[in-house]
mmCIF file of C-alpha atoms in Angstrom:
data_model
loop_
_atom_site.group_PDB
_atom_site.id
_atom_site.type_symbol
_atom_site.label_atom_id
_atom_site.label_comp_id
_atom_site.label_asym_id
_atom_site.label_seq_id
_atom_site.Cartn_x
_atom_site.Cartn_y
_atom_site.Cartn_z
ATOM 1 C CA UNK A 1 10.829 -46.894 65.647
ATOM 2 C CA UNK A 2 10.294 -45.181 68.887
ATOM 3 C CA UNK A 3 13.932 -44.409 68.972
ATOM 4 C CA UNK A 4 13.997 -43.148 65.472
ATOM 5 C CA UNK A 5 11.100 -40.898 66.094
ATOM 6 C CA UNK A 6 12.454 -39.417 69.195
ATOM 7 C CA UNK A 7 15.815 -38.889 67.512
ATOM 8 C CA UNK A 8 14.233 -37.179 64.214
ATOM 9 C CA UNK A 9 11.946 -35.040 66.575
ATOM 10 C CA UNK A 10 14.584 -34.141 68.956
ATOM 11 C CA UNK A 11 16.927 -33.682 65.904
ATOM 12 C CA UNK A 12 14.608 -31.203 64.162
ATOM 13 C CA UNK A 13 13.945 -29.090 67.151
ATOM 14 C CA UNK A 14 17.455 -28.976 67.860
ATOM 15 C CA UNK A 15 18.646 -28.101 64.171
ATOM 16 C CA UNK A 16 15.534 -25.556 63.261
ATOM 17 C CA UNK A 17 14.659 -23.794 66.415
ATOM 18 C CA UNK A 18 18.156 -23.876 68.346
ATOM 19 C CA UNK A 19 20.769 -23.887 65.914
ATOM 20 C CA UNK A 20 19.532 -22.011 62.944
ATOM 21 C CA UNK A 21 18.702 -19.007 64.927
ATOM 22 C CA UNK A 22 22.246 -19.074 66.455
ATOM 23 C CA UNK A 23 24.036 -19.469 63.227
ATOM 24 C CA UNK A 24 22.020 -16.777 61.752
ATOM 25 C CA UNK A 25 23.111 -14.230 64.514
ATOM 26 C CA UNK A 26 26.938 -15.550 64.412
ATOM 27 C CA UNK A 27 27.293 -15.956 60.671
ATOM 28 C CA UNK A 28 24.270 -14.921 58.737
ATOM 29 C CA UNK A 29 26.082 -15.333 55.228
ATOM 30 C CA UNK A 30 27.214 -19.154 55.796
ATOM 31 C CA UNK A 31 24.132 -19.871 58.253
ATOM 32 C CA UNK A 32 22.203 -22.022 55.697
ATOM 33 C CA UNK A 33 25.333 -23.951 54.685
ATOM 34 C CA UNK A 34 26.189 -24.837 57.834
ATOM 35 C CA UNK A 35 22.830 -26.099 58.691
ATOM 36 C CA UNK A 36 22.966 -28.336 55.960
ATOM 37 C CA UNK A 37 26.023 -29.529 56.842
ATOM 38 C CA UNK A 38 24.703 -30.287 60.609
ATOM 39 C CA UNK A 39 21.663 -31.731 59.000
ATOM 40 C CA UNK A 40 23.630 -34.264 56.969
ATOM 41 C CA UNK A 41 25.795 -35.338 60.040
ATOM 42 C CA UNK A 42 22.673 -35.835 62.154
ATOM 43 C CA UNK A 43 20.903 -37.848 59.366
ATOM 44 C CA UNK A 44 23.698 -40.149 59.086
ATOM 45 C CA UNK A 45 23.670 -40.500 62.884
ATOM 46 C CA UNK A 46 20.118 -41.852 62.715
ATOM 47 C CA UNK A 47 20.540 -44.597 60.026
ATOM 48 C CA UNK A 48 24.176 -45.562 61.140
ATOM 49 C CA UNK A 49 23.264 -45.573 64.958
ATOM 50 C CA UNK A 50 20.483 -47.934 64.710
ATOM 51 C CA UNK A 51 21.802 -50.900 66.824
ATOM 52 C CA UNK A 52 19.698 -53.474 64.548
ATOM 53 C CA UNK A 53 21.055 -52.070 60.961
ATOM 54 C CA UNK A 54 23.850 -51.368 59.061
ATOM 55 C CA UNK A 55 24.422 -48.743 56.253
ATOM 56 C CA UNK A 56 27.294 -48.785 53.984
ATOM 57 C CA UNK A 57 28.440 -45.848 51.302
ATOM 58 C CA UNK A 58 30.491 -47.482 48.444
ATOM 59 C CA UNK A 59 32.513 -45.281 45.961
ATOM 60 C CA UNK A 60 30.913 -42.230 47.463
ATOM 61 C CA UNK A 61 32.714 -39.255 48.873
ATOM 62 C CA UNK A 62 32.422 -35.408 48.685
ATOM 63 C CA UNK A 63 34.350 -35.273 45.558
ATOM 64 C CA UNK A 64 31.614 -37.542 43.782
ATOM 65 C CA UNK A 65 29.268 -34.627 44.109
ATOM 66 C CA UNK A 66 31.960 -32.049 42.655
ATOM 67 C CA UNK A 67 31.186 -30.321 40.338
ATOM 68 C CA UNK A 68 27.511 -29.940 40.593
ATOM 69 C CA UNK A 69 25.453 -32.504 38.861
ATOM 70 C CA UNK A 70 22.068 -34.246 38.510
ATOM 71 C CA UNK A 71 21.749 -37.210 40.994
ATOM 72 C CA UNK A 72 19.410 -39.806 40.421
ATOM 73 C CA UNK A 73 18.465 -43.025 42.325
ATOM 74 C CA UNK A 74 15.692 -45.622 42.770
ATOM 75 C CA UNK A 75 13.407 -45.276 45.536
ATOM 76 C CA UNK A 76 12.277 -48.284 47.665
ATOM 77 C CA UNK A 77 11.362 -46.950 50.787
ATOM 78 C CA UNK A 78 10.697 -43.566 52.956
ATOM 79 C CA UNK A 79 14.060 -44.157 54.406
ATOM 80 C CA UNK A 80 15.620 -43.273 51.068
ATOM 81 C CA UNK A 81 14.693 -39.568 52.013
ATOM 82 C CA UNK A 82 17.286 -39.804 54.932
ATOM 83 C CA UNK A 83 19.968 -41.559 52.976
ATOM 84 C CA UNK A 84 19.965 -38.787 50.358
ATOM 85 C CA UNK A 85 20.148 -35.953 53.166
ATOM 86 C CA UNK A 86 23.192 -37.890 54.692
ATOM 87 C CA UNK A 87 25.267 -37.934 51.537
ATOM 88 C CA UNK A 88 28.518 -36.205 51.864
ATOM 89 C CA UNK A 89 27.745 -33.465 49.547
ATOM 90 C CA UNK A 90 25.331 -30.290 49.131
ATOM 91 C CA UNK A 91 22.259 -32.567 47.506
ATOM 92 C CA UNK A 92 18.859 -30.804 47.068
ATOM 93 C CA UNK A 93 16.022 -33.152 46.898
ATOM 94 C CA UNK A 94 12.909 -32.932 44.807
ATOM 95 C CA UNK A 95 9.704 -33.306 46.434
ATOM 96 C CA UNK A 96 6.058 -33.089 46.042
ATOM 97 C CA UNK A 97 4.016 -30.289 47.552
ATOM 98 C CA UNK A 98 2.259 -32.499 49.843
ATOM 99 C CA UNK A 99 5.698 -33.112 51.470
ATOM 100 C CA UNK A 100 6.254 -29.494 51.788
ATOM 101 C CA UNK A 101 2.804 -28.701 53.236
ATOM 102 C CA UNK A 102 3.570 -31.295 56.279
ATOM 103 C CA UNK A 103 4.539 -29.408 59.407
ATOM 104 C CA UNK A 104 8.047 -30.983 60.115
ATOM 105 C CA UNK A 105 9.002 -32.454 57.066
ATOM 106 C CA UNK A 106 8.035 -29.234 55.019
ATOM 107 C CA UNK A 107 9.707 -26.857 57.299
ATOM 108 C CA UNK A 108 12.762 -28.681 56.853
ATOM 109 C CA UNK A 109 12.332 -28.764 53.177
ATOM 110 C CA UNK A 110 12.071 -25.169 52.999
ATOM 111 C CA UNK A 111 14.876 -24.260 55.280
ATOM 112 C CA UNK A 112 17.330 -26.802 53.839
ATOM 113 C CA UNK A 113 16.599 -25.436 50.199
ATOM 114 C CA UNK A 114 14.983 -28.513 48.606
ATOM 115 C CA UNK A 115 12.976 -28.151 45.476
ATOM 116 C CA UNK A 116 9.198 -28.071 45.265
ATOM 117 C CA UNK A 117 7.994 -30.010 42.412
ATOM 118 C CA UNK A 118 5.165 -28.411 40.312
ATOM 119 C CA UNK A 119 3.227 -31.417 38.416
ATOM 120 C CA UNK A 120 0.976 -28.903 36.406
ATOM 121 C CA UNK A 121 4.092 -26.401 35.793
ATOM 122 C CA UNK A 122 7.222 -28.396 34.956
ATOM 123 C CA UNK A 123 8.771 -25.469 33.585
ATOM 124 C CA UNK A 124 8.878 -23.864 37.208
ATOM 125 C CA UNK A 125 10.139 -26.868 38.466
ATOM 126 C CA UNK A 126 13.003 -27.015 36.257
ATOM 127 C CA UNK A 127 14.039 -23.426 36.803
ATOM 128 C CA UNK A 128 13.963 -24.084 40.567
ATOM 129 C CA UNK A 129 16.508 -26.723 39.557
ATOM 130 C CA UNK A 130 18.616 -24.547 37.423
ATOM 131 C CA UNK A 131 18.909 -22.158 40.238
ATOM 132 C CA UNK A 132 20.195 -24.780 42.768
ATOM 133 C CA UNK A 133 22.855 -26.094 40.271
ATOM 134 C CA UNK A 134 23.775 -22.273 39.747
ATOM 135 C CA UNK A 135 24.259 -22.209 43.607
ATOM 136 C CA UNK A 136 26.907 -24.911 43.415
ATOM 137 C CA UNK A 137 24.719 -27.714 44.874
ATOM 138 C CA UNK A 138 23.720 -30.956 43.091
ATOM 139 C CA UNK A 139 19.999 -31.727 42.425
ATOM 140 C CA UNK A 140 18.401 -35.119 43.112
ATOM 141 C CA UNK A 141 15.407 -36.600 41.477
ATOM 142 C CA UNK A 142 13.825 -40.110 42.096
ATOM 143 C CA UNK A 143 12.813 -40.802 38.306
ATOM 144 C CA UNK A 144 10.413 -43.565 39.170
ATOM 145 C CA UNK A 145 8.183 -40.578 40.697
ATOM 146 C CA UNK A 146 7.204 -42.762 43.766
ATOM 147 C CA UNK A 147 8.290 -45.589 45.885
ATOM 148 C CA UNK A 148 8.285 -48.955 44.148
ATOM 149 C CA UNK A 149 5.461 -51.505 45.146
ATOM 150 C CA UNK A 150 7.554 -54.483 44.568
ATOM 151 C CA UNK A 151 11.417 -53.574 44.963
ATOM 152 C CA UNK A 152 11.674 -53.898 41.134
ATOM 153 C CA UNK A 153 12.813 -50.679 39.381
ATOM 154 C CA UNK A 154 9.699 -48.972 37.714
ATOM 155 C CA UNK A 155 9.881 -46.900 34.385
ATOM 156 C CA UNK A 156 11.439 -43.440 34.522
ATOM 157 C CA UNK A 157 9.836 -40.158 34.076
ATOM 158 C CA UNK A 158 11.978 -37.744 31.760
ATOM 159 C CA UNK A 159 12.314 -34.615 33.857
ATOM 160 C CA UNK A 160 15.753 -35.197 35.412
ATOM 161 C CA UNK A 161 17.122 -35.920 31.977
ATOM 162 C CA UNK A 162 15.517 -33.199 30.173
ATOM 163 C CA UNK A 163 17.329 -30.738 32.451
ATOM 164 C CA UNK A 164 20.555 -32.870 32.469
ATOM 165 C CA UNK A 165 20.325 -32.451 28.548
ATOM 166 C CA UNK A 166 19.234 -28.910 28.356
ATOM 167 C CA UNK A 167 22.453 -27.943 30.797
ATOM 168 C CA UNK A 168 24.656 -30.463 29.605
ATOM 169 C CA UNK A 169 24.947 -31.546 33.271
ATOM 170 C CA UNK A 170 26.630 -34.721 34.449
ATOM 171 C CA UNK A 171 24.167 -37.594 35.475
ATOM 172 C CA UNK A 172 25.242 -39.256 38.834
ATOM 173 C CA UNK A 173 23.130 -42.643 39.441
ATOM 174 C CA UNK A 174 23.157 -43.807 42.988
ATOM 175 C CA UNK A 175 21.887 -47.417 43.604
ATOM 176 C CA UNK A 176 19.958 -47.729 46.642
ATOM 177 C CA UNK A 177 19.863 -51.866 47.789
ATOM 178 C CA UNK A 178 17.614 -52.878 50.286
ATOM 179 C CA UNK A 179 16.537 -49.859 52.010
ATOM 180 C CA UNK A 180 13.031 -51.444 51.679
ATOM 181 C CA UNK A 181 13.956 -54.285 54.494
ATOM 182 C CA UNK A 182 14.663 -51.155 56.916
ATOM 183 C CA UNK A 183 10.917 -49.913 56.220
ATOM 184 C CA UNK A 184 8.654 -51.447 53.608
ATOM 185 C CA UNK A 185 6.349 -49.305 51.593
ATOM 186 C CA UNK A 186 3.530 -48.075 53.776
ATOM 187 C CA UNK A 187 5.202 -49.325 56.952
ATOM 188 C CA UNK A 188 5.488 -47.342 59.875
ATOM 189 C CA UNK A 189 8.366 -49.434 61.680
ATOM 190 C CA UNK A 190 12.130 -50.101 61.308
ATOM 191 C CA UNK A 191 13.138 -53.643 60.976
ATOM 192 C CA UNK A 192 16.487 -55.257 60.604
ATOM 193 C CA UNK A 193 18.531 -53.983 57.486
ATOM 194 C CA UNK A 194 21.815 -54.108 55.613
ATOM 195 C CA UNK A 195 21.559 -51.144 53.099
ATOM 196 C CA UNK A 196 24.122 -49.987 50.772
ATOM 197 C CA UNK A 197 24.417 -46.970 48.769
ATOM 198 C CA UNK A 198 26.792 -47.039 45.960
ATOM 199 C CA UNK A 199 28.012 -44.741 42.986
ATOM 200 C CA UNK A 200 28.306 -45.914 39.274
ATOM 201 C CA UNK A 201 30.441 -43.685 37.096
ATOM 202 C CA UNK A 202 28.931 -40.352 35.919
ATOM 203 C CA UNK A 203 27.800 -39.962 32.591
ATOM 204 C CA UNK A 204 27.213 -36.563 30.611
ATOM 205 C CA UNK A 205 24.783 -36.022 27.667
ATOM 206 C CA UNK A 206 27.629 -35.575 25.298
ATOM 207 C CA UNK A 207 29.122 -39.306 25.727
ATOM 208 C CA UNK A 208 26.072 -40.384 23.679
ATOM 209 C CA UNK A 209 25.825 -40.325 19.992
ATOM 210 C CA UNK A 210 22.965 -37.746 20.277
ATOM 211 C CA UNK A 211 23.514 -35.200 22.951
ATOM 212 C CA UNK A 212 20.189 -33.429 22.319
ATOM 213 C CA UNK A 213 17.918 -36.161 22.838
ATOM 214 C CA UNK A 214 16.473 -37.446 26.349
ATOM 215 C CA UNK A 215 16.200 -41.171 25.504
ATOM 216 C CA UNK A 216 19.689 -42.287 25.275
ATOM 217 C CA UNK A 217 20.808 -41.000 28.790
ATOM 218 C CA UNK A 218 17.334 -41.963 30.233
ATOM 219 C CA UNK A 219 17.753 -45.573 29.060
ATOM 220 C CA UNK A 220 21.135 -45.697 29.904
ATOM 221 C CA UNK A 221 20.653 -44.666 33.577
ATOM 222 C CA UNK A 222 17.903 -47.192 33.781
ATOM 223 C CA UNK A 223 20.006 -49.986 32.767
ATOM 224 C CA UNK A 224 22.788 -49.091 34.961
ATOM 225 C CA UNK A 225 20.425 -48.809 38.043
ATOM 226 C CA UNK A 226 18.386 -52.255 37.176
ATOM 227 C CA UNK A 227 21.687 -54.149 36.574
ATOM 228 C CA UNK A 228 23.414 -53.140 39.655
ATOM 229 C CA UNK A 229 20.117 -54.176 41.745
ATOM 230 C CA UNK A 230 20.394 -57.715 43.256
ATOM 231 C CA UNK A 231 17.125 -58.699 42.023
ATOM 232 C CA UNK A 232 16.294 -59.464 38.230
ATOM 233 C CA UNK A 233 13.238 -58.182 36.693
ATOM 234 C CA UNK A 234 10.744 -60.789 35.084
ATOM 235 C CA UNK A 235 11.048 -60.700 31.390
ATOM 236 C CA UNK A 236 7.312 -59.398 31.375
ATOM 237 C CA UNK A 237 7.662 -56.726 34.061
ATOM 238 C CA UNK A 238 6.316 -53.584 32.403
ATOM 239 C CA UNK A 239 9.512 -51.519 33.518
ATOM 240 C CA UNK A 240 12.118 -53.439 31.191
ATOM 241 C CA UNK A 241 11.772 -50.859 28.750
ATOM 242 C CA UNK A 242 12.856 -48.077 30.931
ATOM 243 C CA UNK A 243 11.318 -44.959 29.627
ATOM 244 C CA UNK A 244 7.773 -43.749 30.579
ATOM 245 C CA UNK A 245 5.780 -42.747 27.304
ATOM 246 C CA UNK A 246 3.825 -40.262 28.560
#
């Protein structure tokens, strides 16, 4: 854990206070894109460089994120944020305001162009997502809204799927397996882990019978992630119906 904290702190100082000013001077038009690429490389180094853990990307390449799409994934651990940053594509994460308000994480979110979620103003959040997609970036959501308490997939919120239906945008599901073994929920230390990130095929709202409804892609995506995860949900688990009713 100490090694990770030192690496993360040192990486952020280098990226945001040393590299970014230099990039702004030598190539102001491409500085932000170069900073995001450098951040992806360093985030991958943090996770893959741990001597007691292993990270695998399966069926994932730069082509997976082209053309831009809505990326969704399950959420098991705080490590998931680093996994999303390290993906080989321009993926902007959605995050709550309290994350943007934190000194180090918030600075990174702002400089890297991630999307602040406005719980009381969903229209503004969706507009920000549209702008990122218009820039050629993918937008990532954790449809569960928070980390799972028990490792099982929870019910999904509708926001990501409303955006996909409205813009007729592809949905790329990502399955994060066993990231909670690296850092369990509410823990502040790292443990030995073997985490995999794999990408099932994309789907577009047009592939469903009713392309203007949110429920079909939401339920399909929930089923894809739930069946791809190693553990099975108990029959009476509240997330088995997939959709959040409110």
